[in-house]
XYZ file of C-alpha atoms in Angstrom:
742
model
C 55.783 96.221 3.964
C 54.848 94.522 7.262
C 55.560 90.875 6.744
C 59.585 91.711 5.437
C 59.665 93.804 8.783
C 58.786 91.233 10.931
C 60.482 88.800 8.864
C 64.294 90.596 9.121
C 63.318 91.743 12.877
C 63.727 87.930 14.390
C 66.572 86.829 12.994
C 67.928 90.657 14.525
C 66.422 89.879 17.695
C 67.588 86.685 18.002
C 71.342 87.837 17.195
C 71.134 90.680 19.752
C 70.152 88.085 22.398
C 72.161 85.636 21.578
C 75.164 88.495 21.338
C 74.243 90.218 24.833
C 74.399 86.713 26.498
C 77.584 85.589 24.823
C 79.359 89.503 25.885
C 77.348 88.178 29.753
C 79.369 85.051 29.449
C 82.519 86.738 28.366
C 82.340 89.413 30.650
C 81.604 86.801 33.944
C 84.938 85.060 32.949
C 87.122 87.650 32.339
C 86.018 90.705 34.250
C 88.430 92.426 36.837
C 88.584 91.091 40.490
C 89.596 92.895 43.747
C 91.629 90.188 44.631
C 92.533 90.487 48.466
C 95.584 90.992 49.785
C 96.602 92.545 46.053
C 96.399 96.306 46.417
C 99.394 98.227 45.713
C 98.665 100.571 48.899
C 98.241 99.442 51.978
C 95.098 100.507 54.208
C 96.535 102.331 56.162
C 99.522 105.065 55.171
C 103.082 104.835 57.114
C 104.231 107.737 58.423
C 106.985 109.718 56.531
C 109.783 112.401 57.801
C 110.492 115.289 55.723
C 113.641 113.410 54.393
C 112.085 110.273 53.438
C 112.716 107.793 56.633
C 109.934 106.124 57.470
C 108.289 105.737 60.837
C 106.817 102.509 61.855
C 103.221 102.209 63.490
C 103.510 102.271 66.944
C 101.119 98.639 68.145
C 98.728 98.488 70.862
C 100.231 96.414 73.571
C 98.710 92.810 74.179
C 98.322 91.504 77.733
C 101.050 89.158 78.804
C 99.830 85.389 78.781
C 101.240 85.680 82.493
C 98.292 88.834 82.838
C 95.729 86.483 81.097
C 96.200 83.423 82.965
C 95.905 85.889 86.527
C 92.322 88.062 85.225
C 91.503 83.823 84.261
C 92.245 82.910 88.101
C 90.625 86.283 89.397
C 87.347 85.003 87.899
C 87.233 82.231 90.981
C 88.033 84.853 93.130
C 90.316 85.345 95.750
C 90.254 83.636 99.054
C 91.778 85.043 102.486
C 95.431 84.480 101.778
C 97.977 82.890 99.351
C 97.312 79.641 100.520
C 93.410 79.744 99.935
C 94.054 81.159 96.723
C 93.626 78.314 95.022
C 91.482 75.718 96.601
C 93.072 72.173 95.140
C 96.508 71.273 95.363
C 97.969 68.144 93.617
C 101.765 67.969 94.871
C 103.859 70.298 96.811
C 107.545 71.257 97.357
C 109.113 73.352 94.618
C 111.113 71.184 92.451
C 112.805 74.134 90.476
C 114.546 75.314 93.533
C 114.616 78.784 95.014
C 113.874 80.002 91.764
C 110.678 78.998 91.204
C 109.912 79.776 94.597
C 110.556 83.410 93.605
C 108.403 83.272 90.153
C 105.496 81.293 92.328
C 105.198 84.656 94.986
C 105.392 86.662 91.483
C 102.482 85.148 90.393
C 100.266 84.588 93.071
C 101.199 87.747 95.023
C 97.272 89.306 95.848
C 97.327 92.887 94.543
C 95.500 95.672 96.569
C 92.793 97.988 95.277
C 93.777 100.721 98.047
C 90.745 98.851 99.743
C 91.909 95.516 100.309
C 92.339 92.249 98.749
C 91.109 92.222 95.366
C 87.955 91.015 94.870
C 86.371 87.905 93.478
C 86.176 88.458 89.563
C 83.576 89.338 87.441
C 81.754 85.478 85.810
C 82.562 84.833 82.211
C 79.848 84.500 79.278
C 81.703 81.901 78.317
C 84.175 79.445 78.740
C 86.065 77.761 75.459
C 87.910 74.902 75.322
C 90.405 74.090 73.178
C 92.467 76.886 70.535
C 92.362 75.599 68.308
C 90.772 77.119 64.376
C 87.155 76.298 66.241
C 87.538 77.124 69.735
C 89.761 80.190 68.066
C 87.018 81.339 66.131
C 84.711 81.411 68.756
C 85.997 83.142 71.169
C 86.971 86.178 68.831
C 83.434 85.885 67.270
C 82.056 86.227 71.172
C 84.385 88.981 72.432
C 83.768 91.328 69.201
C 79.665 90.447 70.484
C 80.603 92.537 73.531
C 80.432 89.119 75.573
C 82.925 88.763 78.215
C 85.052 85.413 77.161
C 88.008 83.143 78.183
C 89.672 80.480 75.844
C 91.899 77.792 77.062
C 94.245 75.577 75.325
C 95.581 72.414 77.038
C 98.625 72.349 74.509
C 99.344 75.385 72.092
C 97.621 76.785 69.512
C 96.913 74.914 66.577
C 98.636 72.306 68.384
C 96.533 69.692 66.615
C 94.682 69.118 63.591
C 94.573 73.010 62.700
C 98.254 73.170 62.360
C 98.359 70.024 60.001
C 95.752 69.813 57.541
C 96.697 70.366 53.593
C 97.089 74.351 53.556
C 94.064 74.733 51.683
C 90.843 76.815 51.626
C 88.683 75.528 49.859
C 85.228 74.733 48.602
C 85.909 71.247 47.356
C 86.045 70.420 43.692
C 85.082 67.075 45.041
C 82.460 67.466 47.073
C 80.462 68.992 43.602
C 81.501 66.190 41.722
C 80.048 64.442 44.450
C 76.593 66.336 44.741
C 76.383 66.800 41.206
C 76.515 62.750 41.230
C 74.663 61.669 44.159
C 71.886 64.623 43.792
C 73.431 65.294 47.439
C 71.677 68.697 48.527
C 73.746 68.668 52.151
C 77.325 68.454 50.191
C 75.580 71.159 47.836
C 75.075 73.002 50.709
C 78.787 72.084 52.313
C 80.549 73.128 48.662
C 78.234 76.913 48.706
C 79.165 77.189 52.508
C 82.590 76.936 51.881
C 83.042 78.911 49.137
C 81.296 82.314 50.639
C 83.777 81.862 53.763
C 86.697 81.362 51.045
C 86.318 84.922 50.090
C 85.907 86.068 53.390
C 89.081 83.885 54.948
C 90.925 86.022 52.272
C 89.880 89.190 53.001
C 90.335 89.397 56.842
C 93.676 87.991 56.384
C 95.461 88.532 52.968
C 98.764 88.538 54.248
C 98.784 84.907 55.660
C 96.014 83.333 52.701
C 96.131 83.859 49.103
C 94.823 82.461 45.466
C 96.308 79.622 44.113
C 96.197 78.003 40.865
C 95.700 74.255 40.689
C 95.762 71.981 37.816
C 94.397 69.235 36.492
C 95.589 67.260 34.145
C 93.754 65.927 31.230
C 94.911 62.154 30.173
C 91.766 61.326 27.630
C 90.411 63.877 25.272
C 87.079 62.829 26.515
C 87.750 64.024 30.163
C 87.907 67.729 28.680
C 84.225 68.463 29.016
C 83.910 66.843 31.954
C 86.274 68.622 34.009
C 85.497 72.472 31.923
C 82.298 71.738 33.305
C 83.007 70.674 36.482
C 85.413 73.654 37.045
C 82.837 76.041 35.186
C 80.341 74.639 38.241
C 82.677 75.758 41.121
C 83.076 78.781 39.053
C 79.261 79.333 38.731
C 78.639 78.391 42.337
C 81.413 80.979 43.981
C 80.034 83.840 42.347
C 81.313 87.276 43.402
C 83.253 85.133 46.097
C 84.937 84.112 43.335
C 88.087 84.415 43.038
C 89.101 83.761 39.318
C 87.778 81.754 36.494
C 88.996 79.053 35.684
C 90.982 78.062 31.946
C 92.163 75.284 29.788
C 95.088 74.673 28.824
C 96.731 72.892 25.761
C 99.401 70.333 26.281
C 102.194 72.078 25.286
C 100.615 75.574 27.650
C 100.455 72.875 30.597
C 103.818 71.122 30.064
C 105.472 75.024 30.690
C 103.330 76.122 33.497
C 103.892 72.418 34.765
C 107.056 71.120 33.171
C 107.527 68.045 35.965
C 104.495 66.572 34.110
C 104.705 63.062 33.160
C 104.857 64.134 28.923
C 103.133 61.209 27.055
C 99.892 60.952 29.370
C 99.560 64.905 29.563
C 96.883 65.957 26.544
C 95.683 69.485 27.997
C 94.511 70.752 31.395
C 92.364 72.487 33.510
C 93.131 74.956 36.051
C 90.858 76.207 38.913
C 91.329 78.809 41.667
C 91.118 77.990 45.273
C 92.534 79.456 48.627
C 95.739 78.657 50.482
C 96.729 79.158 53.439
C 99.662 79.031 56.825
C 97.206 77.261 59.201
C 99.199 77.646 62.424
C 99.964 81.540 61.494
C 96.039 82.136 61.279
C 95.448 79.811 64.218
C 97.603 82.020 66.767
C 96.259 85.164 64.918
C 92.690 84.459 65.275
C 93.615 83.788 69.101
C 95.804 87.247 69.615
C 93.345 89.577 68.034
C 90.809 87.708 70.438
C 93.096 89.197 73.154
C 93.325 92.372 72.011
C 89.570 92.502 71.843
C 89.615 91.992 75.101
C 88.868 88.100 75.605
C 91.101 86.470 78.693
C 93.398 83.754 75.913
C 95.805 81.330 78.063
C 97.086 78.463 75.885
C 99.370 75.386 78.033
C 96.069 75.553 80.603
C 94.550 72.206 80.880
C 91.023 72.114 82.147
C 90.578 68.810 84.898
C 87.226 69.091 85.534
C 83.654 70.366 85.213
C 81.860 71.779 87.948
C 77.712 72.211 88.496
C 75.444 73.674 90.608
C 72.841 72.312 92.478
C 71.151 71.600 89.728
C 72.917 70.116 87.950
C 74.052 73.150 85.196
C 78.145 73.730 84.067
C 78.865 77.157 86.224
C 82.285 76.406 85.927
C 85.850 74.202 85.732
C 89.092 73.658 87.280
C 91.793 74.551 85.916
C 95.885 74.182 85.960
C 98.474 75.956 84.128
C 101.110 73.112 82.252
C 104.042 76.240 82.621
C 104.021 76.314 85.936
C 104.556 72.504 86.523
C 107.215 72.644 83.761
C 108.888 75.164 86.225
C 108.699 73.286 88.586
C 105.926 75.132 91.129
C 103.660 73.783 92.582
C 100.637 72.074 91.227
C 97.579 73.532 92.338
C 94.153 74.008 90.339
C 92.387 77.226 90.136
C 88.449 77.632 89.693
C 87.010 79.316 86.474
C 83.043 80.210 86.692
C 81.344 81.211 83.706
C 77.329 80.795 82.177
C 78.203 78.568 79.313
C 80.987 76.565 78.220
C 81.851 75.516 75.043
C 83.681 72.462 74.127
C 85.391 73.019 70.723
C 88.830 70.194 71.361
C 88.386 68.984 67.676
C 89.652 65.606 68.310
C 89.612 65.217 72.150
C 85.750 66.439 72.330
C 84.315 63.267 73.446
C 87.555 63.260 76.735
C 85.866 66.331 77.263
C 82.130 65.265 77.068
C 82.946 62.623 79.364
C 83.772 64.837 82.422
C 80.363 66.308 81.569
C 79.052 62.567 81.434
C 81.068 59.854 82.124
C 78.529 57.556 80.385
C 77.996 59.785 77.245
C 78.301 58.008 73.884
C 81.728 58.856 71.117
C 80.696 60.674 68.938
C 83.997 60.932 66.899
C 85.370 59.179 64.348
C 88.899 60.104 64.404
C 90.617 59.845 60.849
C 94.075 60.215 60.323
C 95.366 62.127 57.120
C 99.053 62.725 56.312
C 101.302 64.514 54.490
C 104.849 64.580 53.245
C 107.274 68.027 52.454
C 109.383 67.518 49.209
C 111.690 69.687 48.071
C 110.338 72.552 46.157
C 112.157 71.680 42.674
C 109.275 69.010 42.827
C 106.254 71.473 41.250
C 106.310 75.367 40.165
C 106.168 78.074 42.777
C 103.137 79.174 41.500
C 100.459 76.154 40.401
C 99.062 73.353 42.247
C 98.119 69.784 41.033
C 95.481 67.616 42.316
C 95.088 63.850 41.215
C 91.338 63.405 41.884
C 91.565 59.565 41.339
C 94.257 57.509 42.474
C 94.705 54.105 42.174
C 92.370 53.872 45.200
C 90.187 56.298 44.490
C 91.544 58.618 47.199
C 91.903 62.607 45.832
C 95.975 64.212 45.894
C 97.110 67.193 46.320
C 100.569 68.713 45.454
C 101.376 72.186 46.038
C 103.857 74.526 46.235
C 103.711 75.896 50.414
C 106.782 77.935 52.243
C 109.225 76.820 49.384
C 108.754 73.307 49.430
C 106.060 70.976 47.739
C 103.812 69.409 50.140
C 101.854 66.130 49.505
C 99.121 63.997 50.770
C 96.765 63.046 52.293
C 95.920 60.383 53.075
C 92.519 59.203 54.528
C 92.190 56.119 56.812
C 90.768 55.713 60.550
C 92.912 55.849 63.337
C 92.663 56.344 67.334
C 93.079 59.681 68.722
C 96.417 60.294 70.492
C 98.815 63.469 71.249
C 101.878 63.862 68.164
C 100.698 61.050 65.932
C 104.054 59.454 63.851
C 102.963 59.281 60.026
C 103.672 55.745 59.267
C 105.767 54.540 56.235
C 103.085 52.479 54.338
C 101.092 55.999 54.225
C 104.391 57.732 53.200
C 105.374 55.252 50.071
C 101.867 55.200 49.029
C 102.015 59.276 48.913
C 105.632 58.415 46.899
C 104.065 56.364 44.459
C 101.189 58.127 43.666
C 103.390 61.423 42.605
C 105.924 59.400 40.579
C 102.221 58.010 38.083
C 101.899 61.651 36.833
C 105.448 62.875 37.396
C 108.316 63.007 34.171
C 110.128 59.558 34.490
C 113.241 61.220 34.809
C 112.418 62.637 38.297
C 113.452 60.311 40.532
C 111.006 60.429 44.045
C 113.119 59.026 46.107
C 111.597 58.425 50.219
C 115.356 60.549 51.115
C 113.767 63.848 49.476
C 111.219 63.576 52.236
C 112.017 66.400 54.850
C 108.929 65.842 57.160
C 105.793 64.320 57.465
C 103.527 64.408 59.774
C 99.937 62.785 60.113
C 96.763 65.267 61.223
C 93.532 63.712 62.673
C 90.117 65.147 61.216
C 87.528 64.543 63.842
C 84.779 63.495 61.640
C 81.372 63.124 63.767
C 77.928 61.496 64.694
C 74.995 62.939 65.675
C 73.986 61.510 69.003
C 70.655 62.633 68.245
C 70.249 60.638 64.240
C 68.385 57.631 64.139
C 71.289 55.956 62.782
C 73.906 56.513 65.071
C 77.022 55.667 62.977
C 76.875 57.510 59.951
C 79.154 60.502 60.011
C 77.561 64.437 60.133
C 78.635 66.136 56.341
C 79.837 69.184 57.659
C 79.681 69.868 61.342
C 77.909 69.753 64.433
C 76.385 71.705 67.501
C 75.328 69.912 70.109
C 73.683 70.697 73.762
C 74.211 68.731 76.914
C 71.410 67.921 79.405
C 74.019 70.047 81.640
C 74.316 72.498 79.597
C 77.782 71.622 77.576
C 77.766 73.029 73.848
C 79.846 71.319 71.512
C 81.108 72.250 68.354
C 82.797 69.529 66.380
C 83.608 68.471 63.004
C 84.131 70.817 59.548
C 87.293 71.846 58.284
C 89.587 74.648 58.249
C 88.200 76.591 55.799
C 84.264 76.910 57.311
C 85.930 77.855 61.007
C 84.335 81.169 60.915
C 80.735 79.836 60.188
C 81.058 77.464 63.014
C 81.882 79.642 65.573
C 79.284 82.221 64.262
C 77.013 79.346 64.945
C 78.092 77.922 68.175
C 78.162 81.415 69.899
C 74.452 82.462 68.080
C 73.340 78.716 70.208
C 74.879 79.283 73.313
C 73.212 83.198 73.205
C 69.537 81.464 72.778
C 70.397 78.682 75.141
C 72.087 80.474 77.338
C 70.331 83.740 77.591
C 73.293 85.933 76.886
C 73.289 89.238 76.305
C 75.542 90.579 73.108
C 76.235 94.126 73.031
C 78.515 96.972 71.128
C 82.325 97.275 71.866
C 82.961 100.279 73.001
C 86.717 101.625 73.695
C 87.908 99.384 70.511
C 91.821 99.342 70.329
C 93.269 100.578 66.902
C 94.423 97.517 65.814
C 96.608 99.578 63.112
C 98.619 101.185 64.882
C 97.293 104.346 63.655
C 94.717 106.901 65.061
C 94.882 108.495 61.285
C 91.471 105.775 60.589
C 89.021 103.880 62.019
C 90.687 100.853 61.662
C 88.021 98.033 63.196
C 84.599 96.797 61.819
C 80.897 98.367 63.483
C 81.011 96.150 66.084
C 77.413 96.695 67.194
C 76.887 92.958 69.071
C 76.260 90.913 66.187
C 78.341 88.692 64.212
C 80.568 90.705 62.086
C 84.027 88.337 61.652
C 83.194 88.027 58.406
C 84.904 91.946 58.006
C 86.914 91.702 61.311
C 90.322 91.585 60.045
C 93.125 90.472 61.788
C 95.648 91.111 63.357
C 99.086 91.869 60.754
C 95.832 92.952 58.331
C 95.759 96.297 58.031
C 98.963 97.713 57.126
C 99.273 94.804 55.338
C 100.373 95.043 51.142
C 102.423 93.145 48.561
C 105.006 95.958 48.518
C 105.403 96.406 52.416
C 108.910 94.188 52.213
C 110.673 96.756 50.304
C 109.771 99.820 53.554
C 111.264 96.698 55.385
C 114.488 96.437 52.562
C 115.097 99.640 52.963
C 114.316 100.618 56.644
C 116.150 97.212 58.488
C 118.551 96.036 55.800
C 117.007 92.749 56.346
C 117.255 90.475 52.925
C 114.934 90.294 50.258
C 113.689 86.696 50.968
C 113.570 87.123 54.982
C 111.839 90.903 54.091
C 109.222 88.697 52.052
C 108.230 86.012 54.299
C 108.449 88.671 57.516
C 105.561 90.288 55.351
C 103.517 87.073 54.150
C 103.976 85.571 57.537
C 103.320 89.296 59.983
C 101.827 91.370 57.561
C 101.906 95.143 59.586
C 103.757 93.231 62.248
C 106.672 92.784 60.310
C 107.672 96.079 61.446
C 108.017 94.728 64.996
C 109.719 91.339 64.194
C 111.983 93.171 62.005
C 112.832 95.833 65.430
C 113.255 92.887 67.435
C 115.646 91.356 65.309
C 119.288 91.574 66.238
C 122.442 93.974 64.396
C 124.933 91.614 62.113
C 127.458 93.970 62.304
C 127.628 93.204 58.544
C 127.806 96.043 55.464
C 124.051 93.799 54.575
C 122.297 92.299 55.629
C 122.303 95.218 58.562
C 119.733 92.622 60.622
C 118.068 89.421 61.489
C 120.640 86.126 62.059
C 118.712 82.930 60.458
C 118.089 80.456 62.920
C 118.450 78.044 60.263
C 120.743 79.006 57.000
C 118.051 76.837 54.890
C 115.010 79.347 55.586
C 114.104 82.606 56.110
C 113.533 82.017 59.951
C 114.695 84.594 62.099
C 115.697 85.519 65.590
C 113.495 88.178 66.094
C 110.468 86.005 65.531
C 111.149 83.997 68.397
C 111.416 87.113 70.957
C 108.439 88.051 69.158
C 106.803 84.695 69.889
C 107.821 84.704 73.332
C 106.822 88.462 74.046
C 103.231 88.788 71.509
C 102.301 85.349 70.430
C 102.406 83.172 73.893
C 105.179 81.133 73.176
C 105.964 79.100 76.163
C 108.086 75.963 74.686
C 110.665 75.738 71.840
C 108.060 73.562 69.613
C 105.052 76.279 69.872
C 107.782 78.792 68.254
C 109.454 75.573 65.489
C 106.007 74.493 64.728
C 103.868 76.924 64.913
C 105.607 80.663 64.882
C 107.859 79.976 62.296
C 107.347 76.693 60.603
C 110.499 75.694 60.712
C 109.627 71.590 61.454
C 107.002 70.988 58.875
C 109.154 72.129 56.709
C 112.310 70.223 57.419
C 112.356 68.520 60.713
C 116.588 68.145 61.052
C 116.949 71.537 59.798
C 114.825 72.520 62.925
C 116.999 70.147 64.686
C 119.982 72.190 63.978
C 118.359 75.328 64.946
C 116.705 73.925 68.611
C 120.243 74.895 70.686
C 119.798 78.364 69.606
C 115.929 78.236 69.996
C 116.154 76.801 73.621
C 118.744 79.364 74.773
C 116.760 82.536 73.199
C 113.709 82.117 74.800
C 115.618 80.668 78.180
C 116.593 84.632 78.091
C 113.009 85.277 77.566
C 110.852 83.574 80.098
C 114.295 82.656 82.404
C 114.806 78.697 82.192
C 116.586 76.733 84.667
C 118.928 74.432 83.290
C 116.217 71.914 84.359
C 113.599 73.537 81.643
C 116.178 73.895 79.346
C 117.351 69.998 78.986
C 113.426 68.292 79.647
C 112.356 70.910 76.415
C 115.610 69.428 74.478
C 113.997 66.178 75.108
C 110.400 67.155 74.739
C 111.438 69.284 71.464
C 113.242 66.016 69.831
C 110.599 63.856 70.495
C 108.159 66.196 68.524
C 110.633 66.202 65.906
C 110.179 62.214 65.554
C 106.479 62.823 64.401
C 107.590 65.368 62.265
C 109.906 62.345 59.942
C 112.909 63.007 61.737
C 115.375 60.088 61.087
C 114.679 57.231 63.585
C 118.978 57.497 63.551
C 118.441 60.957 65.234
C 115.424 60.145 67.988
C 118.694 59.339 70.919
C 120.324 62.898 70.103
C 121.785 64.817 72.839
C 122.616 68.945 72.055
C 126.086 68.438 72.138
C 125.927 65.979 69.047
C 124.235 69.069 67.271
C 126.533 71.889 68.679
C 129.655 69.645 67.529
C 128.018 68.429 64.263
C 127.491 65.527 64.866
C 123.914 64.798 64.414
C 124.380 66.710 61.320
C 126.192 63.761 59.405
C 124.485 61.748 56.853
C 123.811 58.837 57.191
C 124.716 56.131 54.976
C 121.565 55.981 52.650
C 122.111 59.506 52.938
C 125.645 59.301 51.870
C 124.330 56.884 48.536
C 121.813 59.696 47.765
C 124.709 62.462 46.344
C 128.190 62.130 44.664
C 129.584 64.217 48.050
C 133.316 63.203 47.800
C 134.813 62.825 44.439
C 136.966 65.601 43.405
C 136.095 68.111 40.587
C 136.574 66.298 37.210
C 133.373 66.512 33.585
C 133.440 63.268 34.901
C 133.258 62.597 38.684
C 134.540 58.893 39.758
C 131.662 57.173 40.743
C 130.169 58.305 37.422
C 132.972 56.921 35.515
C 132.274 53.694 36.826
C 128.757 53.464 35.024
C 127.906 51.464 31.665
C 128.529 54.160 28.974
C 128.029 52.370 25.675
C 125.460 53.535 24.506
C 126.516 57.055 25.617
C 129.956 57.624 25.650
C 131.555 59.933 28.394
C 135.083 61.133 29.210
C 136.412 58.477 31.262
C 138.893 58.668 34.585
C 141.857 58.087 32.159
C 140.848 60.735 29.494
C 143.141 63.416 29.560
C 140.622 66.169 30.015
C 140.931 64.678 33.908
C 144.565 64.451 34.213
């Protein structure tokens, strides 16, 4: 009897094992996942009055930019009097008149502590140069470890590469493909690290980032198993960090999901998930969160020189406030004392390194990445697309973003300069590639490009490598003999990991002393819960949520509509851009005196950006120029350069009210903003427009080539006059002289 049992037991064991394995695979693929930001209720409950009225949260105040600037100046020490306060004058005279002189006295009056003049300020543990993603991430990491941190940025937060990305938070499918085919372990580590960071990204800022399905069209049947294995390997590598699992679409389902595709060339599609985000608003939130935790954060502040002690080690820097220069206030330098200095200036890394050592060899190999913005009808609102094999072998993304469609990117060596301009050759190449996979009845026109920009990727070489010409795959952290710590390379997705490693290196190299952070502010604006991460002196940025994240939920926009009477589109936009701080933005918006909407005037008819955002940007996010608002607090300049030009007069007037600008400053803002919009794809015919041209509507008139894009002037008819001139031999329609048109 033992033999028959054994004969049945083995097949039963195999069947059971196979069933368990298949069940495990199915569970892994279809298990419910907790998507960051998808919770129905906010993390912080709102206070509700007995009559059902919501009491908006009251958020902790961030120091103003002027207060931060004075803290920065104080670290160098006050001297005997105002005239000695800043030791290195570069010029003199108040070019802004009495108003500038009054502001100078307000800014630089020596404070009295009760025992005489204020003493020399405390030395910073870290001075971070650069306010992009990496620099802001370093400041947040260091301050949440209990270090005394200062961050200075020559222009604005995210004014360079960090605002000109593809807007993806991704591990990199193409990097994984290279890792497999080239057996490159470094590429594998890069993908694994990025996938882990992607989850942290979505957790710490769910209002600014979200998951996005991306379609990979299949044009030949043999590609199906290859792409399927690739996307499943991507899912498997993500493991618990995964967002959603990839899946296969038949031809009909692929065309239903992405109806703009060229039908004849599609046999199916794979869809995988990655993250998308609002890059410059993420960058600003990083900087403002660091400021709220106690870091001294100042934009538009330039480092002019690095200072060394008697032993040749860095001990500080000389800086100047660029806004003073704009306002006609005398151009002086002030000293910042710091135990360690971190260079996180992206493409401008070598410029800071040469301040330390003029003979140092350059390590940045700049590469230009051009993107174009097209109208939203070019892609579905909830599905992106990747073309892994373009005509020259590069990868191109085609993604929905902020109601429009973003396409890019190119990759070509370039020179480093401020606000580079996207070339016509690169723009036309992107449009040509788009025509290749969109349906032939969709006319991809140059006139449909609403904005275009060029971002400089700071690829780096390792100066210590044997082959100094080879580029570093990920990022590079190096320390000079004098103690300048440089963190360069990398990408947006891994900014947090780069910051952690840079701060670790600074603590080790300069013997800094992290400590638990006490008296943490209630960032959520509520005393009902403890909203802070356990800040014990170690790196906790993987769970430190940014400003706006604590009270965010998918349904918060309904509360805004019911409380303030704002439009649905505007309410959704505010919540997705500011999280729970949308309460403040809506409160800062003007009443309309209409039945509905009751509050919030749009600064552009085409987009949901409102006047409250301008006031919030100045008061709570250190916006100091019109470009700061149009490009990096709102995204209007990135979405539509012409619309940004038309909104510019109002933005300048509102900022002038907030910042007390002179007429000279307002004219300067106009010139600089129009110049910037020229780098964002504004038509060359508009580069010399005056404010009066815009206000009278002359700048909004269409050019000859724009006139030809649409049937603008024909009178209403079943067949308008311009169409009746077309050849109608094969498709007869009503002609101009038809009785139906009379």
